[in-house]
Amino acid sequence: MIKLDIMQPSLEKLRKFFRLEHENKYQNTAVIGGLASMLDYWEGEARADSVNEEVIQAVVARLRSYEKLSPEGRAESLKGLWKRIGETYPEANQKPKEQNQVPRQERSDVPVKQESKPQNQNPVKQNQHQPHQKQRPNPAPRSESVAGAKHSQTPAAFDSKLTVLQGVGPKNAESLAKLGMQTLGDMLYNYPRRYEDYSLLKPIQALMFNDVVTVLGSVQSVTNRPIRGGKQNIIELIISDGTGSLRISFFNQPWLLNRFKKDDMISVSGKIDQYLGRLVMNSPDWEFVEMENLHTNRIVPIYALTERITQKWLRNQMKQVVSYWSPAVVDPLPDTLKREARLVSLSEALTQVHFPDSQDRLKLARERLAFDEIFYLQMGVLRQRKDWQSVDGRRFTVTDNWVADRLANLPFSLTSAQQTALDDIRKDLDSGKPMNRLIQGDVGSGKTVVAALGASMVVSNECQAAIMAPTSILAEQHYRNFVNLLTGEKGFLNQDEIRLLVGNTTGSEKEAIKSGLADGSIKIVIGTHAVIEPDVNFKDLQFVVIDEQHRFGVEQRAELRSKGTNPHLLVMTATPIPRSLALTMFGDLDISVMNVMPVGRQPIATYVLRPQERERAFTMIRSQVQNGNQAFIVYPLIDESEKMDARAAVDDFEALSTHVFPDLKLGLLHGRMRPSEKDEVMLKFRDKEFDILVSTTVIEVGVDVPNSTLMLIEGADRFGLAQLHQLRGRVGRGSVASTCLLIPTREDATENERLQAMAVTNDGFELADLDLKLRGPGEFLGTRQAGFASSLKMASITDVKLIEKAREQAKNLFEKDPDLNQPEHALLAEAFQRFWNGTQSDIS
């Protein structure tokens, strides 16, 4: 009989993942990012092990659809798949020699006694026959939910439903679930959204313009003031604290009229503005204040609320749970790590973050909890990197003379940043490991040239390259650039060896391209999603380029990679990524930064205009058109919206065409148009059939129109900095000096910090750092790591110092024990897995 220990390593690895998935109740958490994410490297390993190709394809097919199944469907799918494997490999049906697994102990909903006795009373409901008996936390049952976590000491009560708490019935539990709290453990990690420090109040009399403060006062009056002919309204409050009065304004929130009554005590938090010489606060955060808090002289936590839940009631429940259970929390971080990083204990952090004794202790608590999040994040991306590098990649070597010849044939010289990025790619291709590199460079920094040169290194070794872009317009642009750079008298490829494959490629041409890719006669294919269609197969795909990577989903990127065997991967983005975000979210990628613009590119002059200066902008547009140039007018909306006070493209297009520019040719472009319609409009604009293109943000990633020299962005305060910078990059593509005009929705938005920053600098990285501080990481992540935002409850992505500290500690630990198998890291392995269970990940 065949022994289990000679089963192919790739199948043994599959068995371990399936077993862990079973233990995790088929929640798709056995592998970071879900079971499908392991296919990137498992396929190559399986083929290296000579696993039957039909078995490999069966695994791929099942795991690709695994995420969409219910837990019951997943169980059936994995069992059926393993049965299929067992038909080809009988040894797969044998049980492992060593069964070290300990059966899971059932967790009790009510804790019992424990040797260590916290001094606080257990808030869990007591037995009615023993009303005065106090119960204490019990030494926790051992958890086997995570590989390596053999000695979990997490109290079982942390998994108890909230109805075990005194005063929490089914209805309250249902309301708390809306706030993300279903267990006692959830309550411990339900951090306050802010704090009121009643020991450091600022009286209204002492307020200054631009102060960002919290003010306490009693409501003196409430009025409703209609504006814009009654279509909108402002609720105005006057509050007083005895030293003075402050006007509070809420825009378009009519329901607040009945919420406030005279003499209600409220706290308001926001920025102090000025209107007609009086200090005001517009649309602040606010809370009703219990009178007893005014005299506590301490920092009071303010929690997020929902229907039927009051601040006072929730705070009392939190106080019970935190006081009693935070001392029972077992700290997963090793003592040596905490000493080196100067961190307080987890119990101390949880206690102080909810009910801080001082601002200093609150700061230490927040730092510890934020450190944990970044630390686990770093461990995860380091593990992703290790998984990616655990397989072999084809080695491609080119000589210095070969590179020199290629560069000599270019019609321009590379910038220093382009040269560095090219050197990085060359080293990656010669490393023996699959390249996994991100090139981030500003709009127009020359990323396409570097990608083309990288592809040529692979293609010159008789392999194939694929480039995927988000739109057919952009794909066509890349196609023309590749043809210009790599074919002709000075090139080494024929034009028919580079092909364009997009949605509107004719049927006969598609078939010819598919045939050429399958037999290897086509070396480079450039296209959109059409490149990853199931019937597109390559003879030997070894180089994959994904442009504007955040516009593609995880599955689409994985699909393109699966067309080859561990191909080298290059992803590109024109959105400059702040350093802190690159360290945190993209730690599994090698990053090349292209921050030097090619010779001849001029900075784009940017001006912020008031809404009443719109006629001045139209005059500048007309002047540019009369000089033979073209212009963009960009809007945040397609149609007018009652919910948003902003101009819209379709509505203004009619007015612009009829009244403002009746003698000029205008085109309209927006997201509700069919892809073919959008492409047609952009091509007509490029070919000068339109003088002005009226558009929404669909032009953010688009074709080069070197003749466009002016862009007017309406409702500019509705956009993030990264998006404004991307839009601005559509002009200034030629040698003529170009201009960008920004018009906000309202007069008082002219001083908007983001808009003023756009007027001051053309540096995309400087703007990206500011945008991260103002708007958070969502602007940069796209579809890459959707779960990160929800996983980071405490950490700030802008805290570079903390990120670097956590990254250093994670790297040190990872070098010693990457899989957290050592006994002293058992608790850490469990905490790490819990963190990543709620995080969607992708090896980009």
Short mmCIF file of C-alpha atoms in Angstrom, two decimals, residues 208-520:
data_model
loop_
_atom_site.label_atom_id
_atom_site.label_comp_id
_atom_site.label_asym_id
_atom_site.label_seq_id
_atom_site.Cartn_x
_atom_site.Cartn_y
_atom_site.Cartn_z
CA MET A 208 -11.52 82.14 18.66
CA PHE A 209 -12.06 81.92 14.88
CA ASN A 210 -10.72 78.60 13.45
CA ASP A 211 -10.71 76.88 16.88
CA VAL A 212 -11.61 73.18 16.66
CA VAL A 213 -13.32 72.61 19.99
CA THR A 214 -16.07 70.96 21.98
CA VAL A 215 -18.48 73.37 23.64
CA LEU A 216 -21.12 72.65 26.29
CA GLY A 217 -24.20 74.80 26.56
CA SER A 218 -27.94 74.90 27.10
CA VAL A 219 -30.29 75.48 24.19
CA GLN A 220 -31.76 78.99 24.26
CA SER A 221 -33.70 78.92 20.99
CA VAL A 222 -34.38 76.74 17.92
CA THR A 223 -35.48 78.19 14.57
CA ASN A 224 -36.06 76.91 11.03
CA ARG A 225 -34.91 79.24 8.24
CA PRO A 226 -35.94 78.31 4.64
CA ILE A 227 -33.43 79.07 1.87
CA ARG A 228 -33.46 78.86 -1.95
CA GLY A 229 -37.15 79.52 -2.24
CA GLY A 230 -38.07 76.97 0.39
CA LYS A 231 -36.37 74.01 -1.35
CA GLN A 232 -33.77 73.78 1.43
CA ASN A 233 -33.56 74.91 5.04
CA ILE A 234 -31.22 75.71 7.92
CA ILE A 235 -31.95 74.74 11.53
CA GLU A 236 -30.34 77.33 13.82
CA LEU A 237 -29.69 76.93 17.54
CA ILE A 238 -28.45 79.48 20.01
CA ILE A 239 -26.65 77.84 22.94
CA SER A 240 -25.28 79.53 26.05
CA ASP A 241 -22.94 78.47 28.83
CA GLY A 242 -23.27 81.58 31.01
CA THR A 243 -20.19 83.27 29.56
CA GLY A 244 -21.62 83.90 26.12
CA SER A 245 -23.79 82.59 23.27
CA LEU A 246 -22.92 80.62 20.11
CA ARG A 247 -24.99 80.14 16.96
CA ILE A 248 -25.13 76.55 15.63
CA SER A 249 -26.33 75.84 12.05
CA PHE A 250 -27.45 72.53 10.53
CA PHE A 251 -28.06 72.48 6.75
CA ASN A 252 -30.96 70.42 5.33
CA GLN A 253 -31.69 68.46 8.51
CA PRO A 254 -35.30 69.54 9.19
CA TRP A 255 -35.93 66.64 11.58
CA LEU A 256 -33.65 68.33 14.11
CA LEU A 257 -36.30 71.01 14.67
CA ASN A 258 -38.19 68.66 16.98
CA ARG A 259 -35.12 67.11 18.59
CA PHE A 260 -34.02 70.17 20.57
CA LYS A 261 -36.01 71.86 23.32
CA LYS A 262 -35.25 74.96 25.33
CA ASP A 263 -32.81 74.33 28.21
CA ASP A 264 -31.58 71.00 26.76
CA MET A 265 -27.91 70.57 27.68
CA ILE A 266 -25.86 69.57 24.62
CA SER A 267 -22.22 69.29 23.58
CA VAL A 268 -21.20 70.37 20.07
CA SER A 269 -17.86 69.59 18.43
CA GLY A 270 -16.54 71.28 15.33
CA LYS A 271 -14.71 74.24 13.85
CA ILE A 272 -15.49 77.81 14.82
CA ASP A 273 -16.34 79.92 11.74
CA GLN A 274 -17.39 83.51 11.33
CA TYR A 275 -20.53 84.90 9.67
CA LEU A 276 -21.42 88.59 9.55
CA GLY A 277 -18.95 89.26 12.34
CA ARG A 278 -20.35 86.61 14.72
CA LEU A 279 -18.81 83.30 15.69
CA VAL A 280 -20.76 80.27 14.43
CA MET A 281 -20.33 76.51 14.20
CA ASN A 282 -21.68 74.78 11.07
CA SER A 283 -23.00 71.19 11.04
CA PRO A 284 -21.08 70.03 14.15
CA ASP A 285 -21.16 66.63 15.81
CA TRP A 286 -23.49 66.90 18.79
CA GLU A 287 -24.73 64.90 21.78
CA PHE A 288 -27.20 65.41 24.59
CA VAL A 289 -25.30 65.62 27.88
CA GLU A 290 -26.40 64.05 31.16
CA MET A 291 -26.17 66.65 33.90
CA GLU A 292 -24.11 64.42 36.16
CA ASN A 293 -21.28 64.36 33.58
CA LEU A 294 -20.80 68.09 33.99
CA HIS A 295 -19.46 67.53 37.48
CA THR A 296 -17.38 64.37 36.98
CA ASN A 297 -14.25 66.34 36.15
CA ARG A 298 -13.01 63.45 33.98
CA ILE A 299 -12.77 62.17 30.40
CA VAL A 300 -16.08 60.63 29.32
CA PRO A 301 -16.29 58.20 26.35
CA ILE A 302 -18.85 58.87 23.62
CA TYR A 303 -19.97 55.75 21.73
CA ALA A 304 -21.75 55.34 18.41
CA LEU A 305 -25.49 54.86 18.95
CA THR A 306 -28.47 53.38 17.15
CA GLU A 307 -32.21 53.20 17.63
CA ARG A 308 -33.38 52.41 21.20
CA ILE A 309 -29.84 52.79 22.60
CA THR A 310 -28.95 55.85 24.69
CA GLN A 311 -25.46 57.07 25.51
CA LYS A 312 -25.99 56.72 29.25
CA TRP A 313 -27.34 53.16 29.04
CA LEU A 314 -24.61 51.96 26.70
CA ARG A 315 -21.88 53.63 28.75
CA ASN A 316 -23.12 51.80 31.86
CA GLN A 317 -23.09 48.45 30.05
CA MET A 318 -19.62 49.13 28.67
CA LYS A 319 -18.38 50.09 32.15
CA GLN A 320 -19.54 46.74 33.57
CA VAL A 321 -17.99 44.66 30.79
CA VAL A 322 -14.72 46.60 30.55
CA SER A 323 -14.13 46.75 34.32
CA TYR A 324 -14.78 43.06 34.82
CA TRP A 325 -13.37 41.47 31.66
CA SER A 326 -10.44 43.58 30.48
CA PRO A 327 -8.23 42.21 33.32
CA ALA A 328 -9.05 38.71 32.06
CA VAL A 329 -7.69 39.40 28.56
CA VAL A 330 -4.52 37.46 27.84
CA ASP A 331 -1.93 39.51 25.97
CA PRO A 332 -0.79 37.75 22.75
CA LEU A 333 2.30 39.91 22.18
CA PRO A 334 5.55 38.46 23.56
CA ASP A 335 6.95 40.39 26.55
CA THR A 336 10.23 41.09 24.76
CA LEU A 337 8.40 42.71 21.85
CA LYS A 338 6.33 44.90 24.19
CA ARG A 339 9.47 46.04 25.99
CA GLU A 340 11.28 46.89 22.77
CA ALA A 341 8.27 48.75 21.37
CA ARG A 342 7.49 50.39 24.75
CA LEU A 343 3.89 49.27 24.80
CA VAL A 344 1.46 48.99 27.70
CA SER A 345 -0.32 45.68 28.31
CA LEU A 346 -3.45 44.83 26.36
CA SER A 347 -5.58 44.80 29.53
CA GLU A 348 -4.34 48.27 30.48
CA ALA A 349 -4.97 49.52 26.94
CA LEU A 350 -8.54 48.20 26.81
CA THR A 351 -9.37 49.65 30.23
CA GLN A 352 -7.92 53.08 29.50
CA VAL A 353 -9.25 53.42 25.96
CA HIS A 354 -12.80 53.10 27.30
CA PHE A 355 -12.52 54.95 30.60
CA PRO A 356 -9.23 56.86 30.62
CA ASP A 357 -7.80 58.27 33.85
CA SER A 358 -5.89 60.95 31.97
CA GLN A 359 -5.05 62.13 28.46
CA ASP A 360 -1.56 60.62 28.80
CA ARG A 361 -2.88 57.17 29.68
CA LEU A 362 -5.44 57.42 26.88
CA LYS A 363 -2.63 58.22 24.43
CA LEU A 364 -0.64 55.15 25.54
CA ALA A 365 -3.74 52.95 25.28
CA ARG A 366 -4.55 54.15 21.77
CA GLU A 367 -0.93 53.64 20.69
CA ARG A 368 -0.96 50.03 21.92
CA LEU A 369 -4.22 49.15 20.17
CA ALA A 370 -3.16 50.94 16.98
CA PHE A 371 0.21 49.15 17.10
CA ASP A 372 -1.55 45.77 17.25
CA GLU A 373 -3.57 46.52 14.11
CA ILE A 374 -0.59 47.69 12.07
CA PHE A 375 1.55 44.84 13.43
CA TYR A 376 -0.95 42.17 12.35
CA LEU A 377 -1.35 43.92 9.02
CA GLN A 378 2.41 43.83 8.49
CA MET A 379 2.64 40.16 9.47
CA GLY A 380 -0.05 39.44 6.91
CA VAL A 381 1.59 41.22 3.99
CA LEU A 382 4.95 39.68 4.91
CA ARG A 383 3.32 36.26 4.78
CA GLN A 384 1.78 37.11 1.40
CA ARG A 385 5.20 38.11 0.18
CA LYS A 386 6.69 34.85 1.46
CA ASP A 387 3.95 32.85 -0.28
CA TRP A 388 4.60 34.68 -3.53
CA GLN A 389 8.34 34.11 -3.30
CA SER A 390 8.02 30.45 -2.29
CA VAL A 391 7.67 29.45 -5.94
CA ASP A 392 10.20 29.72 -8.74
CA GLY A 393 9.94 32.14 -11.63
CA ARG A 394 11.52 31.85 -15.08
CA ARG A 395 14.85 33.67 -15.22
CA PHE A 396 15.35 36.22 -18.00
CA THR A 397 18.82 37.66 -18.48
CA VAL A 398 19.75 40.47 -20.85
CA THR A 399 23.20 41.94 -21.35
CA ASP A 400 24.25 45.54 -20.79
CA ASN A 401 24.83 45.87 -24.53
CA TRP A 402 21.29 44.65 -25.25
CA VAL A 403 19.86 47.26 -22.88
CA ALA A 404 22.11 49.99 -24.35
CA ASP A 405 20.92 49.15 -27.89
CA ARG A 406 17.26 49.33 -26.82
CA LEU A 407 17.76 52.69 -25.12
CA ALA A 408 19.71 54.07 -28.07
CA ASN A 409 16.76 53.30 -30.35
CA LEU A 410 14.36 55.38 -28.24
CA PRO A 411 13.48 58.85 -29.63
CA PHE A 412 14.19 60.34 -26.19
CA SER A 413 16.36 59.76 -23.13
CA LEU A 414 14.97 58.11 -20.02
CA THR A 415 14.61 60.18 -16.87
CA SER A 416 16.62 59.10 -13.84
CA ALA A 417 13.44 57.66 -12.30
CA GLN A 418 12.63 55.66 -15.43
CA GLN A 419 16.18 54.30 -15.50
CA THR A 420 15.97 53.21 -11.84
CA ALA A 421 12.61 51.49 -12.41
CA LEU A 422 14.01 49.70 -15.46
CA ASP A 423 17.00 48.50 -13.43
CA ASP A 424 14.61 47.20 -10.76
CA ILE A 425 12.64 45.23 -13.36
CA ARG A 426 15.83 43.83 -14.89
CA LYS A 427 16.98 42.54 -11.49
CA ASP A 428 13.56 41.03 -10.78
CA LEU A 429 13.50 39.18 -14.08
CA ASP A 430 16.94 37.71 -13.39
CA SER A 431 16.18 36.74 -9.76
CA GLY A 432 14.63 33.31 -10.30
CA LYS A 433 11.52 34.40 -8.37
CA PRO A 434 8.32 35.83 -9.87
CA MET A 435 8.44 39.61 -10.03
CA ASN A 436 5.74 41.31 -7.96
CA ARG A 437 6.40 45.01 -8.50
CA LEU A 438 4.31 48.16 -8.34
CA ILE A 439 5.37 51.17 -10.35
CA GLN A 440 3.75 54.32 -9.03
CA GLY A 441 4.33 57.42 -11.05
CA ASP A 442 2.59 60.68 -11.64
CA VAL A 443 0.46 61.25 -14.73
CA GLY A 444 2.86 61.56 -17.67
CA SER A 445 5.96 60.28 -15.85
CA GLY A 446 6.63 57.63 -18.54
CA LYS A 447 5.47 54.34 -16.99
CA THR A 448 4.42 52.87 -20.36
CA VAL A 449 7.96 53.11 -21.75
CA VAL A 450 9.36 51.22 -18.77
CA ALA A 451 6.66 48.54 -19.09
CA ALA A 452 7.41 48.14 -22.81
CA LEU A 453 11.15 47.75 -22.16
CA GLY A 454 10.43 45.19 -19.43
CA ALA A 455 8.16 43.23 -21.77
CA SER A 456 10.83 43.31 -24.48
CA MET A 457 13.32 41.60 -22.13
CA VAL A 458 10.94 38.66 -21.81
CA VAL A 459 9.77 38.62 -25.43
CA SER A 460 13.35 38.62 -26.71
CA ASN A 461 13.69 35.26 -24.92
CA GLU A 462 10.86 33.77 -27.02
CA CYS A 463 8.14 34.16 -24.35
CA GLN A 464 4.95 36.23 -24.29
CA ALA A 465 3.67 39.33 -22.49
CA ALA A 466 0.15 40.58 -21.77
CA ILE A 467 -0.86 44.12 -20.84
CA MET A 468 -4.34 44.79 -19.39
CA ALA A 469 -5.80 48.31 -19.19
CA PRO A 470 -9.15 49.42 -17.71
CA THR A 471 -10.56 50.98 -20.89
CA SER A 472 -10.27 50.21 -24.59
CA ILE A 473 -9.16 53.81 -25.20
CA LEU A 474 -6.22 53.37 -22.83
CA ALA A 475 -5.47 49.92 -24.26
CA GLU A 476 -5.33 51.40 -27.76
CA GLN A 477 -3.02 54.14 -26.52
CA HIS A 478 -0.68 51.55 -24.98
CA TYR A 479 -0.84 49.54 -28.21
CA ARG A 480 0.29 52.51 -30.31
CA ASN A 481 3.12 53.26 -27.86
CA PHE A 482 4.32 49.64 -27.84
CA VAL A 483 4.25 49.49 -31.64
CA ASN A 484 6.20 52.76 -31.91
CA LEU A 485 8.79 51.64 -29.35
CA LEU A 486 9.33 48.00 -30.30
CA THR A 487 8.75 47.75 -34.08
CA GLY A 488 9.98 49.49 -37.22
CA GLU A 489 13.52 49.95 -38.43
CA LYS A 490 15.01 50.24 -34.95
CA GLY A 491 12.72 47.73 -33.25
CA PHE A 492 13.13 43.97 -32.98
CA LEU A 493 9.48 42.93 -33.40
CA ASN A 494 7.16 42.92 -36.40
CA GLN A 495 3.94 44.86 -36.02
CA ASP A 496 1.82 41.71 -36.35
CA GLU A 497 3.61 40.28 -33.28
CA ILE A 498 1.93 42.96 -31.13
CA ARG A 499 -1.87 42.87 -31.17
CA LEU A 500 -4.77 44.78 -29.64
CA LEU A 501 -7.64 42.77 -28.11
CA VAL A 502 -10.62 44.80 -26.85
CA GLY A 503 -14.38 44.39 -26.67
CA ASN A 504 -15.07 45.76 -30.17
CA THR A 505 -12.34 43.76 -31.91
CA THR A 506 -14.03 41.99 -34.85
CA GLY A 507 -14.82 38.30 -34.54
CA SER A 508 -12.41 37.19 -37.26
CA GLU A 509 -9.61 39.31 -35.82
CA LYS A 510 -10.26 37.90 -32.34
CA GLU A 511 -9.95 34.37 -33.64
CA ALA A 512 -6.69 35.21 -35.40
CA ILE A 513 -5.31 36.76 -32.19
CA LYS A 514 -6.35 33.77 -30.07
CA SER A 515 -4.71 31.43 -32.56
CA GLY A 516 -1.51 33.53 -32.60
CA LEU A 517 -1.32 33.59 -28.80
CA ALA A 518 -1.86 29.84 -28.58
CA ASP A 519 0.88 29.01 -31.11
CA GLY A 520 3.26 31.72 -29.88
#
